[in-house]
Amino acid sequence: FARLASGLKRSSDQLTGSITSVFTKRKLDNATLEELEDVLIQADLGIETATTITDTLRRDRFDRDVSGEDVRAVLAAEVEKVLGPVARPLEIDASQKPFIILMIGVNGSGKTTTIGKLAQKFANEGKSVMLAAGDTFRAAAIEQLQIWGDRTGATVVSRPAGSDASGLAFDAVTQARAEARDVLIIDTAGRLQNRDELMNELEKVIRVIKKVNPGAPHATLLTLDATTGQNALKQVEIFGQRAGVTGLVMTKLDGTARGGILVAIASKFGLPVHFIGVGEGVGDLEAFTAAEFAQAIAG
Ligand code: GDP
């Protein structure tokens, strides 16, 4: 919890600083409520959550003295209410050998790093892990995944850069099945500048996975970079439509002022949030919990 609290310090400092300045020696009236709503929207929490918070305050406290602390308590409670239903652990069905996880997300969102962190977590649990270097477009991505494989003891299946991604997926699923691996994590390309091509490739990869292993992928995780703020909403929409996202991992929650975006995403899409990234290191992946996040962001 200390990691998350310090990670979200910039988000919470900005938010609580603004709340305090709105509520210095003032009664709760329409003007303060409007100012508060602006502050909450600017903190990326989303209009829905901002409105709920101001409505709650209007109903319970109108025309009374309200301190910044009172407002923060309402903020924490409302954020926790929004996040509670989406904070869900990633459950690995042990009867699936392999349990296949498809990792998707735009370049730079932390896909490869998250795969490395997950590989370590599963290795720590005694699972045998295979990684597929499915971002066949970028030589650097293949190398990066190999480094994570070496570091975590996971086997990496790859093909030379420029190879067909669905062919690589075929190889990886076939090999992971033959070796009865516990978990196979498949990396994918994320070049959003050519969105249609990327989505077609992704759909083809998914078709091949299903063909070799009916019922898979068992989880399709979308990584989102918290520092991109509102862009993350768009990414959930785009990938959700084409790839059937089953859960989210929000990365880079260490040191961003835009952590509130997680609340907007939860409120808008209701997709499970499994993990959060709080640093670049292999251990910097935490299970997502609503109460801790709410407390960290409300300061
Ligand atoms: P990909 O292109 O989606 O595979 O993204 P990468 O995994 O290569 O990550 C892009 C950059 O973000 C790298 O420099 C990572 O070290 C960094 N990164 C990934 N996750 C986190 C995180 O949770 N916190 C921080 N601070 N950096 C991260």
Tab-separated table of C-alpha atoms and ligand atoms in Angstrom:
chain	number	residue	atom	x	y	z
A	1	PHE	CA	0.000	0.000	0.000
A	2	ALA	CA	2.892	2.369	0.734
A	3	ARG	CA	4.086	1.971	-2.864
A	4	LEU	CA	0.718	2.880	-4.295
A	5	ALA	CA	0.234	5.785	-1.901
A	6	SER	CA	3.585	7.290	-2.867
A	7	GLY	CA	2.974	6.461	-6.524
A	8	LEU	CA	-0.312	8.298	-6.527
A	9	LYS	CA	1.015	11.196	-4.491
A	10	ARG	CA	1.060	13.561	-7.449
A	11	SER	CA	-2.519	12.621	-8.361
A	12	SER	CA	-3.714	13.062	-4.811
A	13	ASP	CA	-1.665	16.203	-4.108
A	14	GLN	CA	-3.151	17.939	-7.098
A	15	LEU	CA	-6.649	16.810	-6.258
A	16	THR	CA	-6.552	17.500	-2.533
A	17	GLY	CA	-4.746	20.801	-3.067
A	18	SER	CA	-7.539	21.959	-5.351
A	19	ILE	CA	-10.229	20.658	-2.998
A	20	THR	CA	-8.660	22.468	-0.059
A	21	SER	CA	-8.512	25.732	-1.973
A	22	VAL	CA	-12.172	25.431	-2.981
A	23	PHE	CA	-13.302	24.703	0.551
A	24	THR	CA	-11.348	27.205	2.592
A	25	LYS	CA	-13.871	28.733	4.990
A	26	ARG	CA	-16.817	28.381	2.709
A	27	LYS	CA	-20.319	27.102	2.952
A	28	LEU	CA	-21.324	24.506	0.472
A	29	ASP	CA	-23.268	26.387	-2.189
A	30	ASN	CA	-23.819	26.033	-5.913
A	31	ALA	CA	-20.631	27.910	-6.743
A	32	THR	CA	-18.415	25.685	-4.585
A	33	LEU	CA	-20.109	22.579	-5.939
A	34	GLU	CA	-19.467	23.720	-9.469
A	35	GLU	CA	-15.840	24.448	-8.701
A	36	LEU	CA	-15.502	21.051	-7.087
A	37	GLU	CA	-17.005	19.358	-10.107
A	38	ASP	CA	-14.417	21.071	-12.328
A	39	VAL	CA	-11.603	19.953	-10.043
A	40	LEU	CA	-12.793	16.342	-10.151
A	41	ILE	CA	-13.174	16.329	-13.921
A	42	GLN	CA	-9.712	17.852	-14.339
A	43	ALA	CA	-8.351	15.045	-12.188
A	44	ASP	CA	-9.579	12.656	-14.917
A	45	LEU	CA	-12.144	10.988	-12.651
A	46	GLY	CA	-14.829	11.295	-15.320
A	47	ILE	CA	-18.052	13.265	-15.432
A	48	GLU	CA	-20.175	10.494	-13.977
A	49	THR	CA	-18.129	10.089	-10.814
A	50	ALA	CA	-17.685	13.848	-10.476
A	51	THR	CA	-21.443	14.332	-10.652
A	52	THR	CA	-22.149	11.570	-8.159
A	53	ILE	CA	-19.754	13.118	-5.660
A	54	THR	CA	-21.181	16.610	-6.000
A	55	ASP	CA	-24.746	15.244	-5.871
A	56	THR	CA	-23.960	13.393	-2.666
A	57	LEU	CA	-22.531	16.540	-1.107
A	58	ARG	CA	-25.454	18.635	-2.312
A	59	ARG	CA	-27.922	16.201	-0.799
A	60	ASP	CA	-26.180	15.786	2.539
A	61	ARG	CA	-24.373	19.043	3.208
A	62	PHE	CA	-25.913	21.898	1.232
A	63	ASP	CA	-25.664	25.306	2.947
A	64	ARG	CA	-23.474	23.919	5.712
A	65	ASP	CA	-19.818	24.405	6.492
A	66	VAL	CA	-17.792	21.778	4.731
A	67	SER	CA	-14.069	21.206	5.113
A	68	GLY	CA	-11.655	19.847	2.543
A	69	GLU	CA	-11.389	16.780	4.727
A	70	ASP	CA	-15.148	16.159	4.593
A	71	VAL	CA	-15.019	16.381	0.822
A	72	ARG	CA	-12.071	14.010	0.632
A	73	ALA	CA	-13.931	11.474	2.744
A	74	VAL	CA	-16.872	11.578	0.332
A	75	LEU	CA	-14.422	11.362	-2.577
A	76	ALA	CA	-12.721	8.275	-1.127
A	77	ALA	CA	-16.054	6.583	-0.427
A	78	GLU	CA	-17.409	7.247	-3.919
A	79	VAL	CA	-14.209	6.158	-5.651
A	80	GLU	CA	-14.215	2.953	-3.641
A	81	LYS	CA	-17.843	2.351	-4.639
A	82	VAL	CA	-16.963	2.695	-8.318
A	83	LEU	CA	-13.826	0.553	-8.108
A	84	GLY	CA	-15.152	-2.176	-5.807
A	85	PRO	CA	-16.979	-4.160	-8.492
A	86	VAL	CA	-14.058	-4.055	-10.969
A	87	ALA	CA	-11.233	-4.919	-8.580
A	88	ARG	CA	-11.002	-8.603	-9.346
A	89	PRO	CA	-8.023	-10.954	-9.251
A	90	LEU	CA	-6.924	-12.750	-12.395
A	91	GLU	CA	-7.941	-16.334	-11.870
A	92	ILE	CA	-5.818	-18.960	-13.572
A	93	ASP	CA	-7.845	-22.062	-14.369
A	94	ALA	CA	-5.360	-24.815	-13.534
A	95	SER	CA	-7.289	-27.352	-15.608
A	96	GLN	CA	-6.196	-25.480	-18.728
A	97	LYS	CA	-2.715	-26.529	-19.740
A	98	PRO	CA	-1.747	-24.087	-20.966
A	99	PHE	CA	-3.850	-21.265	-19.550
A	100	ILE	CA	-3.419	-18.805	-22.413
A	101	ILE	CA	-3.146	-15.080	-21.772
A	102	LEU	CA	-3.147	-12.669	-24.699
A	103	MET	CA	-1.562	-9.317	-23.881
A	104	ILE	CA	-2.677	-6.374	-25.943
A	105	GLY	CA	-2.155	-2.616	-25.833
A	106	VAL	CA	-0.499	0.217	-27.715
A	107	ASN	CA	3.291	0.448	-27.979
A	108	GLY	CA	4.792	1.945	-24.870
A	109	SER	CA	1.840	1.077	-22.647
A	110	GLY	CA	3.937	-1.423	-20.712
A	111	LYS	CA	2.877	-4.667	-22.361
A	112	THR	CA	6.290	-6.346	-22.455
A	113	THR	CA	7.198	-5.192	-18.957
A	114	THR	CA	3.886	-6.474	-17.590
A	115	ILE	CA	4.466	-9.841	-19.288
A	116	GLY	CA	7.852	-10.027	-17.560
A	117	LYS	CA	6.336	-9.153	-14.195
A	118	LEU	CA	3.580	-11.743	-14.653
A	119	ALA	CA	6.102	-14.391	-15.736
A	120	GLN	CA	7.984	-13.811	-12.480
A	121	LYS	CA	4.815	-13.922	-10.408
A	122	PHE	CA	3.745	-17.234	-11.972
A	123	ALA	CA	7.271	-18.657	-11.654
A	124	ASN	CA	7.185	-17.735	-7.958
A	125	GLU	CA	3.969	-19.737	-7.685
A	126	GLY	CA	5.764	-22.753	-9.135
A	127	LYS	CA	4.071	-22.565	-12.530
A	128	SER	CA	5.881	-23.367	-15.763
A	129	VAL	CA	5.641	-20.376	-18.038
A	130	MET	CA	6.097	-19.889	-21.756
A	131	LEU	CA	6.213	-16.504	-23.473
A	132	ALA	CA	5.471	-15.859	-27.138
A	133	ALA	CA	7.219	-12.902	-28.804
A	134	GLY	CA	4.142	-11.973	-30.798
A	135	ASP	CA	5.184	-8.406	-31.571
A	136	THR	CA	6.946	-9.784	-34.628
A	137	PHE	CA	6.983	-6.283	-36.130
A	138	ARG	CA	9.686	-4.898	-33.843
A	139	ALA	CA	13.068	-6.609	-33.399
A	140	ALA	CA	13.520	-4.690	-30.148
A	141	ALA	CA	10.294	-6.107	-28.736
A	142	ILE	CA	11.457	-9.664	-29.461
A	143	GLU	CA	14.815	-8.980	-27.786
A	144	GLN	CA	13.105	-7.355	-24.825
A	145	LEU	CA	10.878	-10.372	-24.263
A	146	GLN	CA	13.884	-12.683	-24.497
A	147	ILE	CA	15.550	-10.661	-21.742
A	148	TRP	CA	12.465	-11.108	-19.550
A	149	GLY	CA	12.482	-14.811	-20.347
A	150	ASP	CA	16.131	-15.130	-19.296
A	151	ARG	CA	15.459	-13.158	-16.140
A	152	THR	CA	12.403	-15.131	-15.057
A	153	GLY	CA	13.302	-18.595	-16.349
A	154	ALA	CA	10.401	-18.638	-18.804
A	155	THR	CA	10.848	-20.249	-22.213
A	156	VAL	CA	10.472	-17.742	-25.048
A	157	VAL	CA	9.075	-18.782	-28.408
A	158	SER	CA	10.024	-16.385	-31.202
A	159	ARG	CA	10.504	-16.026	-34.906
A	160	PRO	CA	12.697	-13.515	-36.739
A	161	ALA	CA	11.406	-9.929	-36.935
A	162	GLY	CA	9.010	-9.441	-39.814
A	163	SER	CA	7.489	-12.929	-39.502
A	164	ASP	CA	3.769	-13.504	-39.473
A	165	ALA	CA	2.346	-12.971	-35.976
A	166	SER	CA	-0.372	-15.586	-36.331
A	167	GLY	CA	2.229	-18.149	-37.431
A	168	LEU	CA	4.184	-17.410	-34.292
A	169	ALA	CA	1.014	-17.766	-32.207
A	170	PHE	CA	0.411	-21.145	-33.837
A	171	ASP	CA	3.943	-22.303	-32.938
A	172	ALA	CA	3.661	-21.089	-29.366
A	173	VAL	CA	0.250	-22.600	-28.603
A	174	THR	CA	1.243	-25.894	-30.209
A	175	GLN	CA	4.480	-26.073	-28.237
A	176	ALA	CA	2.890	-25.004	-24.932
A	177	ARG	CA	0.222	-27.709	-25.363
A	178	ALA	CA	2.781	-30.370	-26.233
A	179	GLU	CA	4.766	-29.465	-23.120
A	180	ALA	CA	1.615	-29.064	-20.977
A	181	ARG	CA	2.783	-25.682	-19.705
A	182	ASP	CA	0.787	-24.035	-16.942
A	183	VAL	CA	0.710	-20.606	-18.530
A	184	LEU	CA	1.398	-19.216	-21.990
A	185	ILE	CA	1.531	-15.430	-22.318
A	186	ILE	CA	1.386	-14.097	-25.862
A	187	ASP	CA	2.732	-10.626	-26.635
A	188	THR	CA	1.216	-8.696	-29.555
A	189	ALA	CA	2.029	-5.677	-31.686
A	190	GLY	CA	0.700	-2.263	-30.676
A	191	ARG	CA	1.370	0.161	-33.499
A	192	LEU	CA	-1.758	2.245	-33.275
A	193	GLN	CA	-0.771	4.533	-36.156
A	194	ASN	CA	-1.935	1.783	-38.481
A	195	ARG	CA	-5.019	0.794	-36.592
A	196	ASP	CA	-6.900	-1.282	-39.155
A	197	GLU	CA	-3.890	-3.372	-40.081
A	198	LEU	CA	-3.117	-3.914	-36.423
A	199	MET	CA	-6.662	-4.943	-35.572
A	200	ASN	CA	-6.858	-7.315	-38.524
A	201	GLU	CA	-3.603	-8.924	-37.425
A	202	LEU	CA	-4.907	-9.204	-33.855
A	203	GLU	CA	-8.132	-10.850	-35.009
A	204	LYS	CA	-6.139	-13.310	-37.087
A	205	VAL	CA	-3.915	-14.157	-34.113
A	206	ILE	CA	-7.022	-14.785	-31.998
A	207	ARG	CA	-8.544	-17.026	-34.696
A	208	VAL	CA	-5.378	-19.125	-34.839
A	209	ILE	CA	-5.200	-19.437	-31.039
A	210	LYS	CA	-8.842	-20.601	-30.963
A	211	LYS	CA	-8.243	-23.097	-33.721
A	212	VAL	CA	-5.281	-24.736	-32.012
A	213	ASN	CA	-6.776	-24.451	-28.537
A	214	PRO	CA	-10.582	-24.103	-28.499
A	215	GLY	CA	-11.810	-21.841	-25.693
A	216	ALA	CA	-8.607	-19.798	-25.682
A	217	PRO	CA	-7.407	-17.145	-25.130
A	218	HIS	CA	-8.566	-17.677	-21.548
A	219	ALA	CA	-7.749	-14.086	-20.681
A	220	THR	CA	-7.192	-11.091	-22.927
A	221	LEU	CA	-5.505	-8.371	-20.914
A	222	LEU	CA	-5.232	-4.777	-22.073
A	223	THR	CA	-2.377	-2.692	-20.687
A	224	LEU	CA	-3.101	0.995	-20.269
A	225	ASP	CA	-0.562	3.693	-19.465
A	226	ALA	CA	-2.052	5.847	-16.704
A	227	THR	CA	0.037	8.850	-17.758
A	228	THR	CA	-1.863	9.112	-21.048
A	229	GLY	CA	-5.019	10.187	-19.206
A	230	GLN	CA	-8.080	10.465	-21.411
A	231	ASN	CA	-6.395	8.570	-24.280
A	232	ALA	CA	-6.702	5.418	-22.221
A	233	LEU	CA	-10.507	5.611	-22.510
A	234	LYS	CA	-10.242	5.570	-26.288
A	235	GLN	CA	-7.894	2.589	-26.190
A	236	VAL	CA	-10.323	0.530	-24.116
A	237	GLU	CA	-13.001	1.314	-26.679
A	238	ILE	CA	-10.898	0.392	-29.716
A	239	PHE	CA	-9.356	-2.801	-28.354
A	240	GLY	CA	-12.567	-3.804	-26.614
A	241	GLN	CA	-14.511	-3.808	-29.874
A	242	ARG	CA	-12.054	-5.903	-31.826
A	243	ALA	CA	-10.227	-8.118	-29.363
A	244	GLY	CA	-12.708	-8.928	-26.593
A	245	VAL	CA	-10.808	-7.544	-23.611
A	246	THR	CA	-11.463	-9.579	-20.441
A	247	GLY	CA	-9.412	-7.503	-18.020
A	248	LEU	CA	-7.183	-4.470	-17.567
A	249	VAL	CA	-3.739	-3.761	-16.218
A	250	MET	CA	-3.042	-0.100	-15.553
A	251	THR	CA	0.659	0.702	-15.686
A	252	LYS	CA	2.797	3.636	-14.568
A	253	LEU	CA	0.699	4.529	-11.543
A	254	ASP	CA	3.955	5.508	-9.862
A	255	GLY	CA	4.424	9.230	-10.072
A	256	THR	CA	1.588	10.224	-12.397
A	257	ALA	CA	-0.847	13.062	-11.728
A	258	ARG	CA	-3.434	11.299	-13.861
A	259	GLY	CA	-4.263	8.240	-11.782
A	260	GLY	CA	-7.890	9.341	-11.628
A	261	ILE	CA	-8.374	7.973	-15.128
A	262	LEU	CA	-8.716	4.508	-13.648
A	263	VAL	CA	-11.929	5.640	-11.970
A	264	ALA	CA	-13.344	7.015	-15.226
A	265	ILE	CA	-12.508	3.755	-17.013
A	266	ALA	CA	-14.060	1.629	-14.286
A	267	SER	CA	-17.198	3.716	-14.311
A	268	LYS	CA	-17.546	3.735	-18.085
A	269	PHE	CA	-16.635	0.147	-18.997
A	270	GLY	CA	-16.994	-1.938	-15.848
A	271	LEU	CA	-14.160	-4.222	-17.009
A	272	PRO	CA	-12.221	-6.106	-14.329
A	273	VAL	CA	-8.979	-4.428	-13.271
A	274	HIS	CA	-6.560	-7.174	-12.233
A	275	PHE	CA	-3.232	-5.471	-11.659
A	276	ILE	CA	-1.518	-2.123	-11.455
A	277	GLY	CA	2.056	-1.300	-12.416
A	278	VAL	CA	3.928	0.836	-9.909
A	279	GLY	CA	7.426	0.818	-11.362
A	280	GLU	CA	9.743	-0.682	-13.961
A	281	GLY	CA	11.084	-3.497	-11.784
A	282	VAL	CA	10.011	-7.109	-11.918
A	283	GLY	CA	8.312	-6.861	-8.526
A	284	ASP	CA	6.427	-3.677	-9.344
A	285	LEU	CA	3.103	-5.284	-10.164
A	286	GLU	CA	0.372	-5.227	-7.535
A	287	ALA	CA	-3.014	-6.832	-7.317
A	288	PHE	CA	-5.572	-4.084	-7.645
A	289	THR	CA	-7.735	-3.302	-4.630
A	290	ALA	CA	-10.426	-0.641	-4.486
A	291	ALA	CA	-10.019	0.587	-0.911
A	292	GLU	CA	-6.274	1.137	-1.190
A	293	PHE	CA	-6.577	2.977	-4.464
A	294	ALA	CA	-9.413	5.153	-3.160
A	295	GLN	CA	-7.444	6.076	-0.057
A	296	ALA	CA	-4.295	6.755	-2.036
A	297	ILE	CA	-6.027	9.086	-4.455
A	298	ALA	CA	-8.070	10.952	-1.850
A	299	GLY	CA	-4.854	11.619	0.106
B	1	GDP	P1	5.274	-1.992	-24.647
B	1	GDP	O1	5.745	-1.229	-25.850
B	1	GDP	O2	3.803	-1.864	-24.448
B	1	GDP	O3	5.727	-3.405	-24.611
B	1	GDP	O4	5.890	-1.241	-23.382
B	1	GDP	P2	7.150	-1.611	-22.496
B	1	GDP	O5	6.859	-2.750	-21.618
B	1	GDP	O6	8.364	-1.690	-23.351
B	1	GDP	O7	7.224	-0.322	-21.561
B	1	GDP	C1	7.471	0.975	-22.057
B	1	GDP	C2	8.263	1.755	-21.003
B	1	GDP	O8	7.455	1.931	-19.843
B	1	GDP	C3	9.507	1.037	-20.531
B	1	GDP	O9	10.532	1.989	-20.346
B	1	GDP	C4	9.093	0.439	-19.197
B	1	GDP	O10	10.185	0.266	-18.314
B	1	GDP	C5	8.123	1.462	-18.690
B	1	GDP	N1	7.102	0.903	-17.760
B	1	GDP	C6	6.299	-0.165	-17.934
B	1	GDP	N2	5.489	-0.330	-16.857
B	1	GDP	C7	5.793	0.652	-15.983
B	1	GDP	C8	5.295	1.046	-14.674
B	1	GDP	O11	4.385	0.463	-14.074
B	1	GDP	N3	5.883	2.154	-14.111
B	1	GDP	C9	6.884	2.845	-14.739
B	1	GDP	N4	7.382	3.911	-14.112
B	1	GDP	N5	7.349	2.525	-15.954
B	1	GDP	C10	6.825	1.431	-16.565
